[in-house]
PDB file of C-alpha atoms and ligand atoms in Angstrom:
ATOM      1  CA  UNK A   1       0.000   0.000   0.000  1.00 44.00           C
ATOM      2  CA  UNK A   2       1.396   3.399  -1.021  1.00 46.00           C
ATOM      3  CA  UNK A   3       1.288   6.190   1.433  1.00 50.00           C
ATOM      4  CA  UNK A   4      -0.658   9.515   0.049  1.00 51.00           C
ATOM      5  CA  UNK A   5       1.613  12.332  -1.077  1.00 55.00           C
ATOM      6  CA  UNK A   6       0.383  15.376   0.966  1.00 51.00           C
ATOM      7  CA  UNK A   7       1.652  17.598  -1.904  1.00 50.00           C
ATOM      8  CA  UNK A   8      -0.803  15.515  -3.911  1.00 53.00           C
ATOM      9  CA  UNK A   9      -3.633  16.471  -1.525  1.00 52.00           C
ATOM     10  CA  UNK A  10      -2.661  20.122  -1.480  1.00 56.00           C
ATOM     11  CA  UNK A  11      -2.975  20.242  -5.036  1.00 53.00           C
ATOM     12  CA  UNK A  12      -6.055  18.636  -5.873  1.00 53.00           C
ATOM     13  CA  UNK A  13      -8.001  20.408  -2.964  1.00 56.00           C
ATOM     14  CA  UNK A  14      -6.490  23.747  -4.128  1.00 48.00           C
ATOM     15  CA  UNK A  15      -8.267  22.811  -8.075  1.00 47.00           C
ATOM     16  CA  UNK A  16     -11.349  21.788  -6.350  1.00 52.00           C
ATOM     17  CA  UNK A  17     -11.959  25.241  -4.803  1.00 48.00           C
ATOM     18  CA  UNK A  18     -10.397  27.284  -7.574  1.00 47.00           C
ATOM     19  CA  UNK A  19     -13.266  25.565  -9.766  1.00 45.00           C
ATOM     20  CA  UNK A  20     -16.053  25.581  -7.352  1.00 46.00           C
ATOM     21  CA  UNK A  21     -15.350  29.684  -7.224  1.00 45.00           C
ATOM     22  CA  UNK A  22     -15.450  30.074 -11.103  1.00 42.00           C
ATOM     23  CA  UNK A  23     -18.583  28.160 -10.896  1.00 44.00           C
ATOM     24  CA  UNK A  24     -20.008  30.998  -8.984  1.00 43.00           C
ATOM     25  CA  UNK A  25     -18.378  33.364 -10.846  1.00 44.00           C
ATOM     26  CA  UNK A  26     -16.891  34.903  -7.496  1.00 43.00           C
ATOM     27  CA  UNK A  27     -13.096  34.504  -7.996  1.00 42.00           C
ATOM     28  CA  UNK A  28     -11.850  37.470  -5.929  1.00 41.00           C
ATOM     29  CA  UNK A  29      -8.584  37.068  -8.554  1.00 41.00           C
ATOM     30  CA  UNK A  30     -10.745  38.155 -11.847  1.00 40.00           C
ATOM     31  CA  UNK A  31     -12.900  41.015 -11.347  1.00 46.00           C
ATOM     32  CA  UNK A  32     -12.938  41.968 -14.980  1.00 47.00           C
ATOM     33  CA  UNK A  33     -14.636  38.348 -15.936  1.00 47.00           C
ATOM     34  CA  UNK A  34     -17.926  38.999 -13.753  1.00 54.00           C
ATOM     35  CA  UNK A  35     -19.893  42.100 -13.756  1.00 60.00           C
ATOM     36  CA  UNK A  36     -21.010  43.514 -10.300  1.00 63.00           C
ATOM     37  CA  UNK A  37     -24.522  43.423  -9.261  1.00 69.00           C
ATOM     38  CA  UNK A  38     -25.435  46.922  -9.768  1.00 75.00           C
ATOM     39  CA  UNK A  39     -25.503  48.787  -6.248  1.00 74.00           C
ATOM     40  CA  UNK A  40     -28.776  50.989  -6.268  1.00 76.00           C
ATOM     41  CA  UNK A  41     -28.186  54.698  -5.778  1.00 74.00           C
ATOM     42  CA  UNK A  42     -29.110  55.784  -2.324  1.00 72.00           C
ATOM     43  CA  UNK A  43     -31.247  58.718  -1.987  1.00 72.00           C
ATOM     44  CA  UNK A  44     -29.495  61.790  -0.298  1.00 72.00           C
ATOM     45  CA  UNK A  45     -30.417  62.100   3.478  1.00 77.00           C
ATOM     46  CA  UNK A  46     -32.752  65.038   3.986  1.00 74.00           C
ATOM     47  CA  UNK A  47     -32.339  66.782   7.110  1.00 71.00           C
ATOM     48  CA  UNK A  48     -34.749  67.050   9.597  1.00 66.00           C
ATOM     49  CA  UNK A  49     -37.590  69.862   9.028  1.00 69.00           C
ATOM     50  CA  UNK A  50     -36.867  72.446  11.872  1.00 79.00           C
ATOM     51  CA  UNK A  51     -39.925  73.306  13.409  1.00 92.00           C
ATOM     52  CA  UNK A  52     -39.684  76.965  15.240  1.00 94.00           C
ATOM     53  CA  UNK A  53     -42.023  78.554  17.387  1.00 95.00           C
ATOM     54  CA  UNK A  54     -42.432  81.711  19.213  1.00 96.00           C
ATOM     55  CA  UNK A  55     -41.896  82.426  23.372  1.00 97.00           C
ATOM     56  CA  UNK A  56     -42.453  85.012  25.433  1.00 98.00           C
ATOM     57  CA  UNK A  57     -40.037  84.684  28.875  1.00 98.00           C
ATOM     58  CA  UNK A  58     -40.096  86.905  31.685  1.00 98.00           C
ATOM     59  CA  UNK A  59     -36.155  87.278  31.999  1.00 98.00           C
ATOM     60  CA  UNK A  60     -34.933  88.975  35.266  1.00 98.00           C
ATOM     61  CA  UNK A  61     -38.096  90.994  35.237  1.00 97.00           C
ATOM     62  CA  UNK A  62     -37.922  91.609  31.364  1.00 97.00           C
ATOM     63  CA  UNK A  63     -40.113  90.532  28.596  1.00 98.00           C
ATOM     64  CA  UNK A  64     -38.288  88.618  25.730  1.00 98.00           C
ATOM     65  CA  UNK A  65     -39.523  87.034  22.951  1.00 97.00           C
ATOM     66  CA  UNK A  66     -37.820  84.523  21.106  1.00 97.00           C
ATOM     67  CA  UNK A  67     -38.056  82.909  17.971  1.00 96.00           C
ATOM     68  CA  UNK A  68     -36.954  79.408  18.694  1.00 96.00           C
ATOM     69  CA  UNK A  69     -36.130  75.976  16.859  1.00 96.00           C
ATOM     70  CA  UNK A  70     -38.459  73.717  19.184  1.00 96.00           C
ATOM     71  CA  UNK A  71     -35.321  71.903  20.649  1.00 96.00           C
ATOM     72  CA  UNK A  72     -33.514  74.793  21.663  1.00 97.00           C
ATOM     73  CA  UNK A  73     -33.218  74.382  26.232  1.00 98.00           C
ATOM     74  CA  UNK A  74     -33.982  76.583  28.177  1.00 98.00           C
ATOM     75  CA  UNK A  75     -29.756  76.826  29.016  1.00 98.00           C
ATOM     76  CA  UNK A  76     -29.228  77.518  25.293  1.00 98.00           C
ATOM     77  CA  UNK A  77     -31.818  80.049  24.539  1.00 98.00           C
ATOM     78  CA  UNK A  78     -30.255  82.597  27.638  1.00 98.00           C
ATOM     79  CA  UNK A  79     -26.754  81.796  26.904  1.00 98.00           C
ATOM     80  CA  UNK A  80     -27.037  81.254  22.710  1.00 98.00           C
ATOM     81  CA  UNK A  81     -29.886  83.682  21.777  1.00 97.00           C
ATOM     82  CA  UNK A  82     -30.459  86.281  25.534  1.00 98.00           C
ATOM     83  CA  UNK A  83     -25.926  86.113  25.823  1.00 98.00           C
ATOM     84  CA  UNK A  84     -26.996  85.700  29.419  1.00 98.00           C
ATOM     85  CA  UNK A  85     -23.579  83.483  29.849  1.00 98.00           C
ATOM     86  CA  UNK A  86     -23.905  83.712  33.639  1.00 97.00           C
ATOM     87  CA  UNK A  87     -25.786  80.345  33.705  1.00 98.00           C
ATOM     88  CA  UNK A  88     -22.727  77.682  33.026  1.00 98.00           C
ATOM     89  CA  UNK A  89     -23.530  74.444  31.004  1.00 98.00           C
ATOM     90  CA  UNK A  90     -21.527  72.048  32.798  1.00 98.00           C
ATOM     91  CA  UNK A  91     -22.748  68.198  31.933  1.00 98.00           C
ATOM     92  CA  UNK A  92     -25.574  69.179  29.436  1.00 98.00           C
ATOM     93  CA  UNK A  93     -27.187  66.126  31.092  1.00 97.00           C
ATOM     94  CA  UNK A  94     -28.520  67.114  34.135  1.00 97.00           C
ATOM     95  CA  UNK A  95     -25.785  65.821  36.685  1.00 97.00           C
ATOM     96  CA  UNK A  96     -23.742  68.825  37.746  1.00 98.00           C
ATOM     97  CA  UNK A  97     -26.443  72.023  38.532  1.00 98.00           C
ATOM     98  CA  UNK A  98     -24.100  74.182  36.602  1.00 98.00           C
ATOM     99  CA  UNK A  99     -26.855  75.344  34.837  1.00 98.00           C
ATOM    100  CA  UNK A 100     -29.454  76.047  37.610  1.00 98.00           C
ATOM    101  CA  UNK A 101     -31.945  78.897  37.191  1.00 98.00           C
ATOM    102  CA  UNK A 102     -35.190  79.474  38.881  1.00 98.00           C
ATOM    103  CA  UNK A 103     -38.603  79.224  36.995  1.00 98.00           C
ATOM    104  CA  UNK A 104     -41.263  80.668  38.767  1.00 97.00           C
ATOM    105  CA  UNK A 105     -40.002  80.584  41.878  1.00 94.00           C
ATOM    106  CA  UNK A 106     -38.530  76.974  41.623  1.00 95.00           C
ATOM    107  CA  UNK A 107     -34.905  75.707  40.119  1.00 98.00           C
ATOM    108  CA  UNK A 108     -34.189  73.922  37.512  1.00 98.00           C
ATOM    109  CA  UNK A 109     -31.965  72.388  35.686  1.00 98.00           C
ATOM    110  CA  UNK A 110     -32.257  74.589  32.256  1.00 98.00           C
ATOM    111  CA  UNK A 111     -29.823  72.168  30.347  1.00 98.00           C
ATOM    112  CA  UNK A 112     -32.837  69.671  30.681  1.00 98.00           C
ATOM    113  CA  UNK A 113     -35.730  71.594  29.768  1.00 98.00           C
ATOM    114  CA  UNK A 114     -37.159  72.994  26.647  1.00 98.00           C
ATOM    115  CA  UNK A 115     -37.835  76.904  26.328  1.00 98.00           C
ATOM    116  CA  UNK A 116     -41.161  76.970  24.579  1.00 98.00           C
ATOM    117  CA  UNK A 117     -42.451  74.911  27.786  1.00 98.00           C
ATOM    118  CA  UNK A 118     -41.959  78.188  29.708  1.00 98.00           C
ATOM    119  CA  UNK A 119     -43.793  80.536  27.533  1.00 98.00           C
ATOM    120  CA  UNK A 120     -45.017  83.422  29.995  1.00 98.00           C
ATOM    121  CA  UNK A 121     -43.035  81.937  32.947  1.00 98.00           C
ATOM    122  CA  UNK A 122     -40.747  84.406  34.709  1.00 98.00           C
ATOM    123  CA  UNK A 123     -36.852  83.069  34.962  1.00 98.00           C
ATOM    124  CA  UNK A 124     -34.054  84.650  37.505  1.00 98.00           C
ATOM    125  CA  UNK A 125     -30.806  83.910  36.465  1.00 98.00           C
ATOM    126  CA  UNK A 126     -27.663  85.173  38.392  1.00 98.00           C
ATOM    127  CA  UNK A 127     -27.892  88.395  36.614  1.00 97.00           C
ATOM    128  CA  UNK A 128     -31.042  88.907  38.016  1.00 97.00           C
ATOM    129  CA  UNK A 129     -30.050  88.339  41.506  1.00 96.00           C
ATOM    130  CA  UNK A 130     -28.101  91.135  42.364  1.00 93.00           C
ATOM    131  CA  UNK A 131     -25.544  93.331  40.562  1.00 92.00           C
ATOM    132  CA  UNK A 132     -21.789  93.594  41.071  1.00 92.00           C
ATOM    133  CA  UNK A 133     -22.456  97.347  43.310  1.00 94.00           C
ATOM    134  CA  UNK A 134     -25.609  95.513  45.041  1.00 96.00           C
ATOM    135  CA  UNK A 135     -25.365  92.131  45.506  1.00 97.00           C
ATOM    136  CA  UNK A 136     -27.605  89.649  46.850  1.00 97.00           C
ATOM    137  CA  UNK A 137     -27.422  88.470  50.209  1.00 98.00           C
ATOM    138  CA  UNK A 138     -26.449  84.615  48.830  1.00 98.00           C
ATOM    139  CA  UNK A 139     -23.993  86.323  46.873  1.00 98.00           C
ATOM    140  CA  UNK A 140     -22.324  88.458  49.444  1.00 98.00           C
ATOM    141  CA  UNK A 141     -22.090  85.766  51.597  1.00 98.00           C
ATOM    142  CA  UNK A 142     -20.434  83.752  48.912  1.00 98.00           C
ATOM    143  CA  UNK A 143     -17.660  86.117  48.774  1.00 98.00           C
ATOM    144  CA  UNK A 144     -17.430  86.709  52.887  1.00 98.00           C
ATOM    145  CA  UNK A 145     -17.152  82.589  53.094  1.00 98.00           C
ATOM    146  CA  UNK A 146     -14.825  81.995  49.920  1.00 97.00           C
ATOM    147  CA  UNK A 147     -17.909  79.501  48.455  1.00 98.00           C
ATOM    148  CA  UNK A 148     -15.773  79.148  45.297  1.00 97.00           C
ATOM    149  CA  UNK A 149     -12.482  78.637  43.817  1.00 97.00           C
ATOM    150  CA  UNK A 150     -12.643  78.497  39.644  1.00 98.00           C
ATOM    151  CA  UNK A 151     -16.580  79.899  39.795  1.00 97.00           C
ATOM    152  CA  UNK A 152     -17.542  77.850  37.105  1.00 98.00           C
ATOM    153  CA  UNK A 153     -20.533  76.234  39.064  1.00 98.00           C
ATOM    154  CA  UNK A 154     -20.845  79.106  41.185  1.00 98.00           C
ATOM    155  CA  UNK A 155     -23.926  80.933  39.666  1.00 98.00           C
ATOM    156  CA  UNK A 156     -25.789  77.366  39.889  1.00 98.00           C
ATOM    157  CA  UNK A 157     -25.011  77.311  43.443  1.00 98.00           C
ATOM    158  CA  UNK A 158     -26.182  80.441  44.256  1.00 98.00           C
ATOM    159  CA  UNK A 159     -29.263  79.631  42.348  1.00 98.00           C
ATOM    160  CA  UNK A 160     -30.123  76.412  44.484  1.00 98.00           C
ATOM    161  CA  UNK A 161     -28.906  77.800  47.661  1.00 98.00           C
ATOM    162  CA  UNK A 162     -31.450  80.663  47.156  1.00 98.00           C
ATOM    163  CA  UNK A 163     -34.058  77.835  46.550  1.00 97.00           C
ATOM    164  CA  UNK A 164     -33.082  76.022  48.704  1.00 98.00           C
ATOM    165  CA  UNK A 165     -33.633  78.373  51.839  1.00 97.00           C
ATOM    166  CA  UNK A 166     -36.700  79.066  49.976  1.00 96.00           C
ATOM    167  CA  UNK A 167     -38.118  75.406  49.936  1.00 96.00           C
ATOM    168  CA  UNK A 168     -36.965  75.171  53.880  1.00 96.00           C
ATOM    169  CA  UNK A 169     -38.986  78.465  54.948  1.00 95.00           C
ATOM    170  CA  UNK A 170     -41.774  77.283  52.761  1.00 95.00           C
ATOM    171  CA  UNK A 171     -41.833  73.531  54.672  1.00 96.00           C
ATOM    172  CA  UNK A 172     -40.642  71.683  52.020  1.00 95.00           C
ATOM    173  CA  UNK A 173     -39.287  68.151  53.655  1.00 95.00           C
ATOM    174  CA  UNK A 174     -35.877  66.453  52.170  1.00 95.00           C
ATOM    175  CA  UNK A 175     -35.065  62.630  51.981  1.00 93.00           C
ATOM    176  CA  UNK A 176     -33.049  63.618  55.497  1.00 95.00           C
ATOM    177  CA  UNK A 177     -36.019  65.293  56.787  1.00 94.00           C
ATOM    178  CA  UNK A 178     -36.875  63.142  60.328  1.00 91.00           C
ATOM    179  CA  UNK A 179     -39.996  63.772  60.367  1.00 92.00           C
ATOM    180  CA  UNK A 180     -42.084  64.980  57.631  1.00 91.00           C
ATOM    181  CA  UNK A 181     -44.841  66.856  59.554  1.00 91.00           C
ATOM    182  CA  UNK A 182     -42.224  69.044  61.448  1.00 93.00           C
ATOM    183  CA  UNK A 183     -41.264  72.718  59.905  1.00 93.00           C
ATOM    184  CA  UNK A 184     -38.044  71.875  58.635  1.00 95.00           C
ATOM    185  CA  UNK A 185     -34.815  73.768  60.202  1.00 95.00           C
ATOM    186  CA  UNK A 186     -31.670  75.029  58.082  1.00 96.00           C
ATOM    187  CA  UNK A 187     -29.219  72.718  59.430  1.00 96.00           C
ATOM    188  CA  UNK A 188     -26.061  71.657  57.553  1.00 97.00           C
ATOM    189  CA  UNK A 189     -27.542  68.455  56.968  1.00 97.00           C
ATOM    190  CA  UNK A 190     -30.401  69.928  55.215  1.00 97.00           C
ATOM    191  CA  UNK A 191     -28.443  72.184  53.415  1.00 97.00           C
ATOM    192  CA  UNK A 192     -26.082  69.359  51.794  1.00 97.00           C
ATOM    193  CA  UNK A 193     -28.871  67.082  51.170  1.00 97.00           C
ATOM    194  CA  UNK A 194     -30.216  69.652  49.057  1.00 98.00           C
ATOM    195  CA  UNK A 195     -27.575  70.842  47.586  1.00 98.00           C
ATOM    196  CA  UNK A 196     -26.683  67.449  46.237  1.00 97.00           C
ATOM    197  CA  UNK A 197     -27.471  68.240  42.953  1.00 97.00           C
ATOM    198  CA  UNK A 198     -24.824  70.694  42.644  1.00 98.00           C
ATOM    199  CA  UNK A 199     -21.779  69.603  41.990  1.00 98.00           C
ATOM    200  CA  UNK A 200     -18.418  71.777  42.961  1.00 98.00           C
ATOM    201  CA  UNK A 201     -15.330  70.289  41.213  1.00 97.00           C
ATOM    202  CA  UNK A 202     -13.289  72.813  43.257  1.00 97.00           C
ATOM    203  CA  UNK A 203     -14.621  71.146  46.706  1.00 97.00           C
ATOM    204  CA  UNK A 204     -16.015  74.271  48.049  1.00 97.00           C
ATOM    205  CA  UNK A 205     -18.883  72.789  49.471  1.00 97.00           C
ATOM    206  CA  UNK A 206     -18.215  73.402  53.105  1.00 97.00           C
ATOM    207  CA  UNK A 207     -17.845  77.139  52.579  1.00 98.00           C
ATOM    208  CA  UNK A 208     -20.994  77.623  50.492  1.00 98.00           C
ATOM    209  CA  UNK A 209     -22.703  75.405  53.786  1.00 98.00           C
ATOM    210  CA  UNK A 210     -21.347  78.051  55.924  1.00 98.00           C
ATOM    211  CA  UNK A 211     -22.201  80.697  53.544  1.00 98.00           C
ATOM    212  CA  UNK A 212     -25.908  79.360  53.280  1.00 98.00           C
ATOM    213  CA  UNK A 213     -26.112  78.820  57.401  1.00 97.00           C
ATOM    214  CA  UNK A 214     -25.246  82.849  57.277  1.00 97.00           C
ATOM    215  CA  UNK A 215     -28.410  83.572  55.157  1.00 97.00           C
ATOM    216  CA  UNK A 216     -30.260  81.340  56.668  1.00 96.00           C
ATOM    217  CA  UNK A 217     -29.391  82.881  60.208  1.00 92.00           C
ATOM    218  CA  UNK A 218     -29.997  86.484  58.832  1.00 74.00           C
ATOM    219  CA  UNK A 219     -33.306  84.966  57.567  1.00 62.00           C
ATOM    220  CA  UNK A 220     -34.797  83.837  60.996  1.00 52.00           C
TER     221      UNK A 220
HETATM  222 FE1  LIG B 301     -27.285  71.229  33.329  1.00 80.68          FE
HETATM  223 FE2  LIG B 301     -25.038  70.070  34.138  1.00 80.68          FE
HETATM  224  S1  LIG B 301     -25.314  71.589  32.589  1.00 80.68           S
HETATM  225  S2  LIG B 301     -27.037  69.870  34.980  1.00 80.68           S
HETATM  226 FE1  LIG B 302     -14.802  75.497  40.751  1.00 80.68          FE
HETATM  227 FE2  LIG B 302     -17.075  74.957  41.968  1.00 80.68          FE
HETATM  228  S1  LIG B 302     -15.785  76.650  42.309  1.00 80.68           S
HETATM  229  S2  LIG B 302     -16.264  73.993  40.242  1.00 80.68           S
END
């Protein structure tokens, strides 16, 4: 019995395939011999319509009316269309309070709101807190109690810190709160519970408690 010669093997299975892609007509070593399928022409993209709309906003005690695509936040119409750059975008997502202004009394997170769901509502941003010759009390005690180091969130802060005394006096309860019935008190627990949402990359956050326990005290 003869043993197989594995160059023999080699050979034959290399013919085998060689004819079995002809048969197809799919050698990838004679593109010339086949013709392509045709590839149909795709049809150009068209963008998105943009759908604008018109809003009114009560800024810092003005009236300003906008003409707005829809998507436009609340954070890009004041710092993109108002150049009200005092409110920071930080995260664009929600997580860092960079961008916190107050709507009607309450604070939000502009960055994750749209601006034609405000139309008519009044919004203080930290240019409508005080001014550099008369500033607010939250401010003032910002600078007395060195609440900042860069600044960058520091507008935000002052926004929620304002609201936040705000939702104490008013009887708001936290997720710290003991019990739920009792008027709330401005301790530092309270304070930083609240606060949470605003995030201080600097680490300043003891000093803007201690600034925010001074307001609160001159509140009382
Ligand atoms: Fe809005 Fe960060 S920019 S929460
Ligand atoms: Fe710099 Fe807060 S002061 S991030």
């Amino acid at each position: 019995m003869t043993k197989a010669d594995p160059t023999d093997i080699s050979r034959r299975h290399l013919l085998i395939v060689a004819g079995a892609s002809a048969a197809v007509g799919a050698s990838p070593f004679c593109h010339d011999a086949v013709a392509a399928p045709a590839v149909k022409p795709v049809a150009p993209s068209t963008p998105p319509p943009v759908h604008s709309a018109k809003v009114s906003l009560q800024i810092n005690g003005s009236v300003r009316d906008l003409m707005l695509d829809t998507r436009t936040t609340l954070l890009d119409a004041l710092r993109e269309h108002l150049h009200l750059t005092g409110t920071k975008k930080g995260c664009d997502h929600g997580q860092c309070g960079a961008c916190t202004v107050m709507v009607d009394g309450q604070r939000i997170n502009s960055c994750l709101t749209l601006a034609v769901m405000h139309e008519g509502a009044k919004v203080t941003t930290i240019e409508g807190l005080g001014t550099p010759e008369n500033l607010h009390p939250m401010q003032a005690a910002f600078v007395k109690h060195d609440g900042y180091q860069c600044g960058y969130c520091t507008p935000g802060q002052i926004c929620s810190a304002v609201a936040v005394l705000d939702e104490i006096k008013a009887g708001v309860p936290s997720h710290v709160s003991d019990d739920l019935n009792a008027e709330p008190q401005a301790t530092a627990l309270e304070m930083r519970e609240r606060m949470s949402g605003n995030i201080c990359r600097c680490g300043a956050y003891s000093n803007i408690v201690d600034a925010m326990t001074e307001v609160a005290g001159s509140r009382a």
